[in-house]
Short mmCIF file of C-alpha atoms in Angstrom, two decimals:
data_model
loop_
_atom_site.label_atom_id
_atom_site.label_comp_id
_atom_site.label_asym_id
_atom_site.label_seq_id
_atom_site.Cartn_x
_atom_site.Cartn_y
_atom_site.Cartn_z
CA PHE A 12 -39.95 113.27 -38.69
CA LEU A 13 -39.95 110.48 -36.19
CA SER A 14 -38.09 108.33 -38.68
CA ARG A 15 -35.77 110.73 -39.66
CA ARG A 16 -35.26 111.54 -35.82
CA THR A 17 -34.50 108.18 -34.83
CA ARG A 18 -32.51 107.64 -37.84
CA LEU A 19 -34.31 104.54 -38.87
CA PRO A 20 -34.27 103.27 -42.28
CA PRO A 21 -37.72 103.51 -44.19
CA GLY A 22 -38.14 99.96 -44.91
CA GLY A 23 -37.05 98.88 -41.21
CA ASN A 24 -33.91 97.13 -41.77
CA ARG A 25 -32.78 97.22 -37.91
CA PRO A 26 -34.66 95.08 -36.09
CA ASN A 27 -37.87 96.08 -34.84
CA GLY A 28 -37.83 99.20 -37.17
CA ALA A 29 -41.19 97.81 -39.21
CA LEU A 30 -42.98 98.60 -36.02
CA LEU A 31 -42.38 102.69 -36.52
CA ASN A 32 -43.52 102.16 -39.87
CA ILE A 33 -46.40 100.66 -38.56
CA LEU A 34 -47.15 103.42 -35.99
CA ILE A 35 -46.88 106.19 -37.91
CA PRO A 36 -49.25 105.96 -41.10
CA ALA A 37 -51.87 104.73 -38.50
CA GLY A 38 -51.55 107.96 -36.74
CA LYS A 39 -51.37 110.20 -39.80
CA PHE A 40 -54.52 108.32 -41.02
CA CYS A 41 -55.77 109.33 -37.81
CA MET A 42 -55.65 112.90 -37.84
CA ARG A 43 -56.08 113.51 -41.46
CA SER A 44 -59.68 111.69 -41.35
CA GLY A 45 -61.01 114.40 -39.16
CA GLY A 46 -64.79 113.92 -37.91
CA HIS A 47 -64.78 112.65 -34.57
CA GLN A 48 -62.72 113.94 -31.85
CA ASP A 49 -61.64 110.21 -30.89
CA THR A 50 -60.25 109.61 -33.81
CA ARG A 51 -57.93 112.42 -33.66
CA THR A 52 -56.94 111.54 -30.26
CA TRP A 53 -56.19 108.16 -31.37
CA GLY A 54 -54.22 109.66 -33.83
CA VAL A 55 -52.07 111.75 -31.06
CA PHE A 56 -52.15 108.54 -28.76
CA LEU A 57 -50.24 106.58 -32.06
CA PHE A 58 -47.91 109.51 -32.44
CA VAL A 59 -47.04 109.77 -28.80
CA LEU A 60 -46.30 106.00 -28.58
CA ALA A 61 -44.26 105.63 -31.80
CA GLY A 62 -41.94 108.87 -30.31
CA ILE A 63 -41.32 106.94 -26.99
CA PHE A 64 -40.46 103.56 -29.10
CA GLY A 65 -38.35 105.55 -31.62
CA LEU A 66 -36.42 107.08 -28.51
CA LEU A 67 -35.89 103.60 -26.63
CA LEU A 68 -35.04 101.78 -30.19
CA HIS A 69 -32.90 104.75 -31.19
CA LEU A 70 -30.59 104.02 -27.39
CA VAL A 71 -30.47 100.73 -28.12
CA LEU A 72 -28.92 100.64 -31.53
CA ILE A 73 -26.58 103.21 -30.56
CA GLU A 74 -25.53 101.12 -27.57
CA GLU A 75 -25.08 98.13 -30.29
CA ASP A 76 -23.28 99.83 -32.45
CA ILE A 77 -20.37 100.49 -29.77
CA HIS A 78 -20.81 96.80 -29.41
CA GLN A 79 -19.73 96.17 -32.56
CA ASP A 80 -16.87 98.51 -32.84
CA LEU A 81 -15.18 97.72 -29.47
CA LEU A 82 -15.45 94.04 -30.55
CA LYS A 83 -14.11 94.89 -33.91
CA SER A 84 -11.21 96.82 -31.90
CA LEU A 85 -10.46 94.23 -29.30
CA ALA A 86 -10.56 90.86 -31.66
CA ALA A 87 -7.94 93.01 -33.96
CA SER A 88 -5.50 93.52 -31.38
CA SER A 89 -2.61 91.47 -31.19
CA THR A 90 -0.27 92.56 -28.47
CA SER A 91 -0.20 92.21 -25.06
CA THR A 92 -0.28 96.31 -25.10
CA SER A 93 -3.23 96.97 -27.15
CA MET A 94 -5.16 94.43 -25.46
CA TYR A 95 -4.27 96.34 -22.14
CA MET A 96 -5.13 99.34 -23.23
CA GLY A 97 -8.65 98.04 -24.83
CA ARG A 98 -9.49 96.44 -21.27
CA GLN A 99 -8.57 99.93 -19.54
CA SER A 100 -10.69 101.71 -22.08
CA LEU A 101 -13.92 99.72 -21.00
CA ALA A 102 -13.47 101.72 -17.22
CA CYS A 103 -16.18 104.43 -18.57
CA ILE A 104 -18.73 101.43 -20.36
CA PRO A 105 -21.43 100.24 -18.87
CA MET A 106 -21.30 96.80 -17.16
CA ARG A 107 -23.18 94.80 -19.93
CA MET A 108 -21.27 95.86 -22.91
CA ARG A 109 -18.30 95.46 -20.47
CA ARG A 110 -18.78 91.70 -19.82
CA ILE A 111 -19.25 91.07 -23.81
CA CYS A 112 -15.86 93.29 -24.53
CA SER A 113 -14.03 91.47 -22.05
CA LYS A 114 -15.31 88.14 -22.95
CA ALA A 115 -13.77 89.15 -26.65
CA ALA A 116 -10.39 90.25 -25.03
CA LYS A 117 -10.04 86.68 -23.25
CA SER A 118 -10.68 85.13 -26.57
CA ALA A 119 -8.18 87.12 -28.47
CA ALA A 120 -5.64 86.87 -25.83
CA GLY A 121 -5.73 83.26 -25.70
CA GLY A 122 -6.29 83.42 -22.41
CA ASP A 123 -9.66 81.80 -22.58
CA HIS A 124 -9.76 78.18 -20.47
CA ARG A 125 -12.69 77.04 -22.24
CA THR A 126 -10.65 76.56 -25.34
CA PRO A 127 -10.34 72.75 -26.40
CA ARG A 128 -7.28 70.92 -25.43
CA ILE A 129 -5.80 68.19 -26.93
CA TYR A 130 -2.66 65.34 -25.89
CA HIS A 131 -0.16 64.44 -27.91
CA ASP A 132 1.89 61.52 -27.53
CA GLY A 133 5.19 62.77 -28.45
CA ALA A 134 7.34 65.57 -27.34
CA LEU A 135 6.43 68.97 -28.48
CA LYS A 136 8.42 72.41 -29.38
CA LYS A 137 7.38 76.04 -31.11
CA GLY A 138 7.67 75.39 -34.62
CA ASP A 139 6.65 71.60 -34.82
CA ILE A 140 4.37 71.05 -37.82
CA ILE A 141 1.89 67.93 -36.11
CA GLU A 142 -0.33 65.70 -38.70
CA PHE A 143 -3.10 63.98 -36.78
CA GLU A 144 -4.38 60.96 -37.95
CA ALA A 145 -8.42 59.98 -38.81
CA ALA A 146 -9.55 59.35 -35.24
CA GLN A 147 -8.49 62.85 -33.88
CA SER A 148 -8.71 64.69 -37.27
CA ASN A 149 -12.41 63.50 -36.81
CA TYR A 150 -12.49 64.76 -33.43
CA ILE A 151 -11.24 68.58 -34.65
CA ALA A 152 -13.47 68.70 -37.58
CA GLN A 153 -16.56 66.80 -36.46
CA VAL A 154 -17.15 67.22 -32.33
CA MET A 155 -14.73 70.47 -31.96
CA ARG A 156 -15.92 72.05 -35.00
CA MET A 157 -12.56 73.61 -35.66
CA LYS A 158 -11.67 75.66 -38.81
CA VAL A 159 -8.31 76.48 -40.67
CA ASP A 160 -6.93 79.39 -38.48
CA GLY A 161 -8.54 77.96 -35.42
CA CYS A 162 -6.68 77.55 -32.20
CA PHE A 163 -6.74 74.92 -29.66
CA ARG A 164 -4.27 73.87 -26.64
CA ILE A 165 -2.00 70.66 -26.81
CA PHE A 166 0.25 69.35 -24.24
CA ASP A 167 2.44 66.40 -24.26
CA GLY A 168 3.27 65.19 -20.85
CA ILE A 169 7.05 66.48 -21.04
CA ASN A 170 7.31 69.90 -22.23
CA GLY A 171 3.77 71.62 -21.10
CA GLU A 172 1.17 72.85 -22.70
CA PHE A 173 1.05 74.89 -26.58
CA GLU A 174 -0.93 76.78 -28.40
CA ALA A 175 -1.79 75.22 -31.90
CA ARG A 176 -3.21 76.55 -35.26
CA ILE A 177 -4.86 74.66 -37.64
CA GLN A 178 -3.41 74.73 -41.17
CA GLN A 179 -5.68 72.03 -42.60
CA VAL A 180 -8.31 70.33 -41.07
CA ASP A 181 -11.11 67.84 -42.30
CA ARG A 182 -12.45 64.10 -41.04
CA ARG A 183 -9.03 62.34 -42.37
CA HIS A 184 -6.55 64.31 -42.44
CA THR A 185 -5.65 67.60 -40.09
CA THR A 186 -2.19 69.35 -40.04
CA VAL A 187 -1.21 71.91 -36.95
CA VAL A 188 1.53 74.43 -36.30
CA ILE A 189 2.99 74.60 -32.29
CA GLU A 190 2.92 78.49 -31.79
CA GLU A 191 3.80 79.84 -28.19
CA LEU A 192 3.94 77.78 -25.27
CA LEU A 193 1.59 78.44 -22.26
CA ARG A 194 2.41 76.21 -19.33
CA GLN A 195 5.73 74.72 -18.26
CA GLN A 196 5.57 71.36 -17.31
CA ASN A 197 7.01 72.13 -14.19
CA SER A 198 4.43 74.55 -13.27
CA GLU A 199 1.94 71.68 -12.07
CA ALA A 200 0.41 71.90 -8.58
CA GLY A 201 0.44 69.37 -6.26
CA THR A 202 3.77 67.20 -7.92
CA LYS A 203 6.02 67.49 -5.22
CA CYS A 204 4.15 64.76 -2.91
CA PRO A 205 2.99 62.70 -5.96
CA SER A 206 0.47 59.85 -5.05
CA LYS A 207 0.24 56.55 -6.46
CA LEU A 208 -3.00 54.63 -6.53
CA ILE A 209 -3.50 50.87 -6.05
CA PHE A 210 -6.84 48.85 -6.60
CA SER A 211 -8.68 46.01 -7.11
CA PRO A 212 -10.21 45.63 -10.95
CA LEU A 213 -13.80 46.53 -10.56
CA LYS A 214 -16.20 44.15 -12.52
CA SER A 215 -18.49 46.92 -13.79
CA LYS A 216 -17.08 48.69 -16.55
CA GLY A 217 -18.83 51.85 -15.88
CA ARG A 218 -17.13 52.38 -12.24
CA MET A 219 -13.82 51.36 -13.23
CA GLN A 220 -14.22 53.96 -16.01
CA PHE A 221 -15.26 56.49 -12.88
CA LEU A 222 -12.43 55.45 -10.80
CA VAL A 223 -9.90 56.25 -13.60
CA GLU A 224 -11.19 59.08 -14.22
CA LYS A 225 -11.67 60.78 -10.76
CA ALA A 226 -7.92 59.61 -9.95
CA THR A 227 -6.69 61.51 -12.91
CA GLU A 228 -8.55 64.23 -12.04
CA LEU A 229 -7.18 64.47 -8.33
CA GLY A 230 -3.50 64.31 -9.96
CA VAL A 231 -2.32 60.70 -9.02
CA GLU A 232 0.82 59.64 -10.73
CA GLU A 233 0.55 56.16 -10.72
CA ILE A 234 -2.18 53.85 -11.17
CA HIS A 235 -1.42 50.13 -10.07
CA PRO A 236 -4.42 47.69 -10.62
CA VAL A 237 -3.65 44.50 -8.25
CA VAL A 238 -5.03 41.03 -8.40
CA MET A 239 -6.33 40.16 -4.54
CA GLN A 240 -7.76 37.20 -3.39
CA ARG A 241 -11.37 38.45 -3.73
CA THR A 242 -10.62 40.31 -6.63
CA GLU A 243 -13.91 39.27 -9.14
CA VAL A 244 -12.12 40.19 -12.66
CA SER A 245 -8.57 39.45 -13.50
CA LYS A 246 -8.22 40.82 -16.66
CA ILE A 247 -8.72 44.67 -17.93
CA ASN A 248 -8.44 46.32 -21.23
CA MET A 249 -5.20 48.57 -20.68
CA ASN A 250 -6.02 50.50 -23.86
CA LYS A 251 -9.37 51.30 -22.67
CA LEU A 252 -8.04 52.88 -19.19
CA VAL A 253 -5.63 54.86 -21.14
CA ARG A 254 -8.19 56.41 -23.16
CA TYR A 255 -9.98 57.45 -19.75
CA THR A 256 -7.09 58.82 -18.35
CA ILE A 257 -6.56 61.08 -21.66
CA GLU A 258 -9.93 62.44 -21.73
CA ALA A 259 -10.07 63.12 -17.80
CA ALA A 260 -6.38 64.82 -18.51
CA GLU A 261 -8.13 66.97 -21.15
CA GLN A 262 -10.89 68.14 -19.11
CA CYS A 263 -9.01 68.78 -15.81
CA GLU A 264 -6.45 70.99 -17.90
CA ARG A 265 -3.43 68.68 -16.34
CA LEU A 266 -0.49 68.76 -17.87
CA SER A 267 0.42 65.05 -17.46
CA LEU A 268 -1.02 61.45 -18.13
CA PRO A 269 -0.74 59.29 -14.92
CA VAL A 270 1.32 56.04 -15.31
CA LEU A 271 -0.66 52.97 -16.07
CA GLN A 272 1.52 49.85 -14.51
CA PRO A 273 0.24 45.95 -15.87
CA ILE A 274 -1.65 44.47 -13.20
CA SER A 275 -0.26 42.40 -10.98
CA SER A 276 -0.69 40.47 -7.56
CA LEU A 277 -0.35 42.29 -4.41
CA GLU A 278 2.88 39.78 -3.24
CA ASP A 279 5.12 41.48 -6.22
CA LEU A 280 3.53 45.04 -5.53
CA LEU A 281 4.93 45.08 -2.14
CA GLN A 282 7.98 43.08 -2.70
CA ASN A 283 9.23 46.41 -5.27
CA TRP A 284 7.38 49.10 -3.19
CA PRO A 285 10.15 51.66 -2.84
CA ASP A 286 11.60 52.55 1.02
CA SER A 287 11.07 56.04 0.09
CA GLN A 288 7.58 56.20 0.16
CA SER A 289 4.50 55.56 2.18
CA LEU A 290 1.89 53.09 2.07
CA PHE A 291 -1.70 53.11 3.22
CA CYS A 292 -4.11 50.38 3.23
CA CYS A 293 -7.51 51.75 3.70
CA LEU A 294 -9.48 49.52 6.18
CA GLU A 295 -13.35 49.16 5.69
CA ARG A 296 -13.25 48.19 9.71
CA GLY A 297 -11.03 48.24 12.65
CA ASN A 298 -10.16 50.88 14.99
CA SER A 299 -7.50 52.59 12.89
CA ARG A 300 -5.76 55.76 12.81
CA GLY A 301 -7.62 58.44 10.50
CA ILE A 302 -6.12 58.92 7.34
CA LEU A 303 -5.10 62.77 7.23
CA GLU A 304 -3.50 61.87 10.73
CA GLU A 305 -1.35 59.23 9.54
CA ILE A 306 -0.41 61.26 6.28
CA LYS A 307 0.35 64.26 8.47
CA ALA A 308 3.14 61.61 10.50
CA ARG A 309 4.83 60.81 7.41
CA GLU A 310 5.45 63.90 5.82
CA GLY A 311 9.01 63.16 5.37
CA LEU A 312 8.53 60.80 2.57
CA SER A 313 8.70 61.74 -0.83
CA GLY A 314 5.65 60.01 -1.91
CA ALA A 315 2.47 57.83 -1.14
CA GLY A 316 0.26 55.10 -2.28
CA TYR A 317 -2.78 54.26 -0.97
CA ILE A 318 -4.36 50.74 -1.35
CA ILE A 319 -7.94 50.38 -1.71
CA GLY A 320 -8.99 46.68 -1.41
CA PRO A 321 -11.56 44.64 -3.56
CA GLU A 322 -15.70 44.30 -3.13
CA GLY A 323 -15.80 42.08 0.64
CA GLY A 324 -12.67 43.52 1.75
CA PHE A 325 -9.29 42.25 2.54
CA THR A 326 -8.96 38.54 3.55
CA ALA A 327 -6.94 37.97 6.84
CA GLN A 328 -4.14 36.57 5.34
CA GLU A 329 -3.93 40.14 3.25
CA GLN A 330 -3.90 41.95 6.11
CA ASP A 331 -1.18 40.17 7.72
CA LEU A 332 0.96 40.33 4.69
CA LEU A 333 0.37 44.28 4.65
CA SER A 334 0.98 44.60 8.51
CA GLY A 335 4.50 43.35 7.68
CA HIS A 336 5.50 45.43 5.23
CA PRO A 337 7.52 48.27 7.22
CA GLN A 338 5.71 51.18 5.12
CA CYS A 339 2.74 50.07 5.65
CA SER A 340 0.02 51.25 7.75
CA PHE A 341 -3.67 50.85 8.15
CA VAL A 342 -5.97 53.90 7.94
CA SER A 343 -9.55 54.67 8.62
CA LEU A 344 -12.11 56.33 5.83
CA GLY A 345 -14.79 57.04 8.73
CA PRO A 346 -17.44 54.73 10.05
CA LEU A 347 -19.51 53.84 6.92
CA ILE A 348 -18.76 51.42 4.59
CA LEU A 349 -17.28 52.72 0.86
CA ARG A 350 -17.53 51.28 -2.39
CA ALA A 351 -14.21 50.90 -3.68
CA GLU A 352 -14.42 53.93 -6.19
CA THR A 353 -15.68 56.30 -3.43
CA ALA A 354 -12.89 54.98 -1.33
CA ALA A 355 -10.10 55.84 -3.60
CA ILE A 356 -11.91 59.13 -4.39
CA ALA A 357 -11.78 59.73 -0.39
CA ALA A 358 -8.47 58.77 0.06
CA LEU A 359 -6.46 60.48 -3.22
CA SER A 360 -8.71 63.54 -1.69
CA ALA A 361 -6.46 63.90 1.48
CA HIS A 362 -3.46 63.24 -0.27
CA ARG A 363 -4.17 66.00 -2.47
CA LEU A 364 -5.37 68.33 0.33
CA ASN A 365 -2.27 67.75 2.36
CA ALA A 366 0.08 68.00 -0.45
CA PHE A 367 -1.52 71.66 -1.17
CA ALA A 368 -1.11 72.58 2.31
CA LEU A 369 2.49 71.59 2.31
CA GLU A 370 3.38 73.55 -0.87
CA SER A 371 1.55 76.74 0.26
CA SER A 372 3.62 76.97 4.11
#
């Protein structure tokens, strides 16, 4: 009777359904055995326990059926209208089911920001067929574990970000078709007042990678490695730096890559610095004005560069050279002595906060 009322298959094909098939026969055995009153009492207890468990399981199974039906209908929705109606219909559904259905709706609508992103070196447009070589194909097939008809986001730093659908994928060759445009290139925030980072190459490769990655995430437009008198490394692997910027841009969802300038001397940098952009030299010691105050005092210029000195700081000769430049100002990052990568993050963060304030005003 209880098996029929809870609509469970006799074999217990549903989760935990087999427990009822144990409780009910045990109760029947106790009731039919006769004899002692305690045996019949145990039979009644087992039947009551089976009824309570069956009712709870029945409610859970009904809820799971509703889950599956809603997820299938939302996943099959391809237009924004049907997706909107699907979301509206969730108003009368319990919160746990609503979260599951909302996740399916975002995935079907292509709005899930956890969708993988890949950078493509070359202009993209809707309808293009892109063929990836072995390195990126292996990344798509093995790391991202994408399948045929799977979608990911692709950006080029020129026309914006697109949705790409996989037509063929394996470890050596992958073909995708570019579908709808997701973001225009000019929609990236913080581009009205670009920033440039000038730093002395670091001896530690790990710290160098960290600096380039965080500068990319903070929206820097150009990266200038500069050799100074106390620089310990005069040669750097530019290909690795490019790879660091690509990985950071893919992760932080920016639409463009920073421009990596070839390594140069401090004299060449100052000689070729544009008159329309400020240049802030971050000193670790001295009575310089705070960086935020100095940035706000030069808001009229079109951009800014931030010079981070080598380990050991600027020499007296370099400070004289910088102080004689018309666009250069000395700024302070606070009373503490910061490492080069920490100073770069602090300076670029101050610039980005000020740029957001200007754009929102």
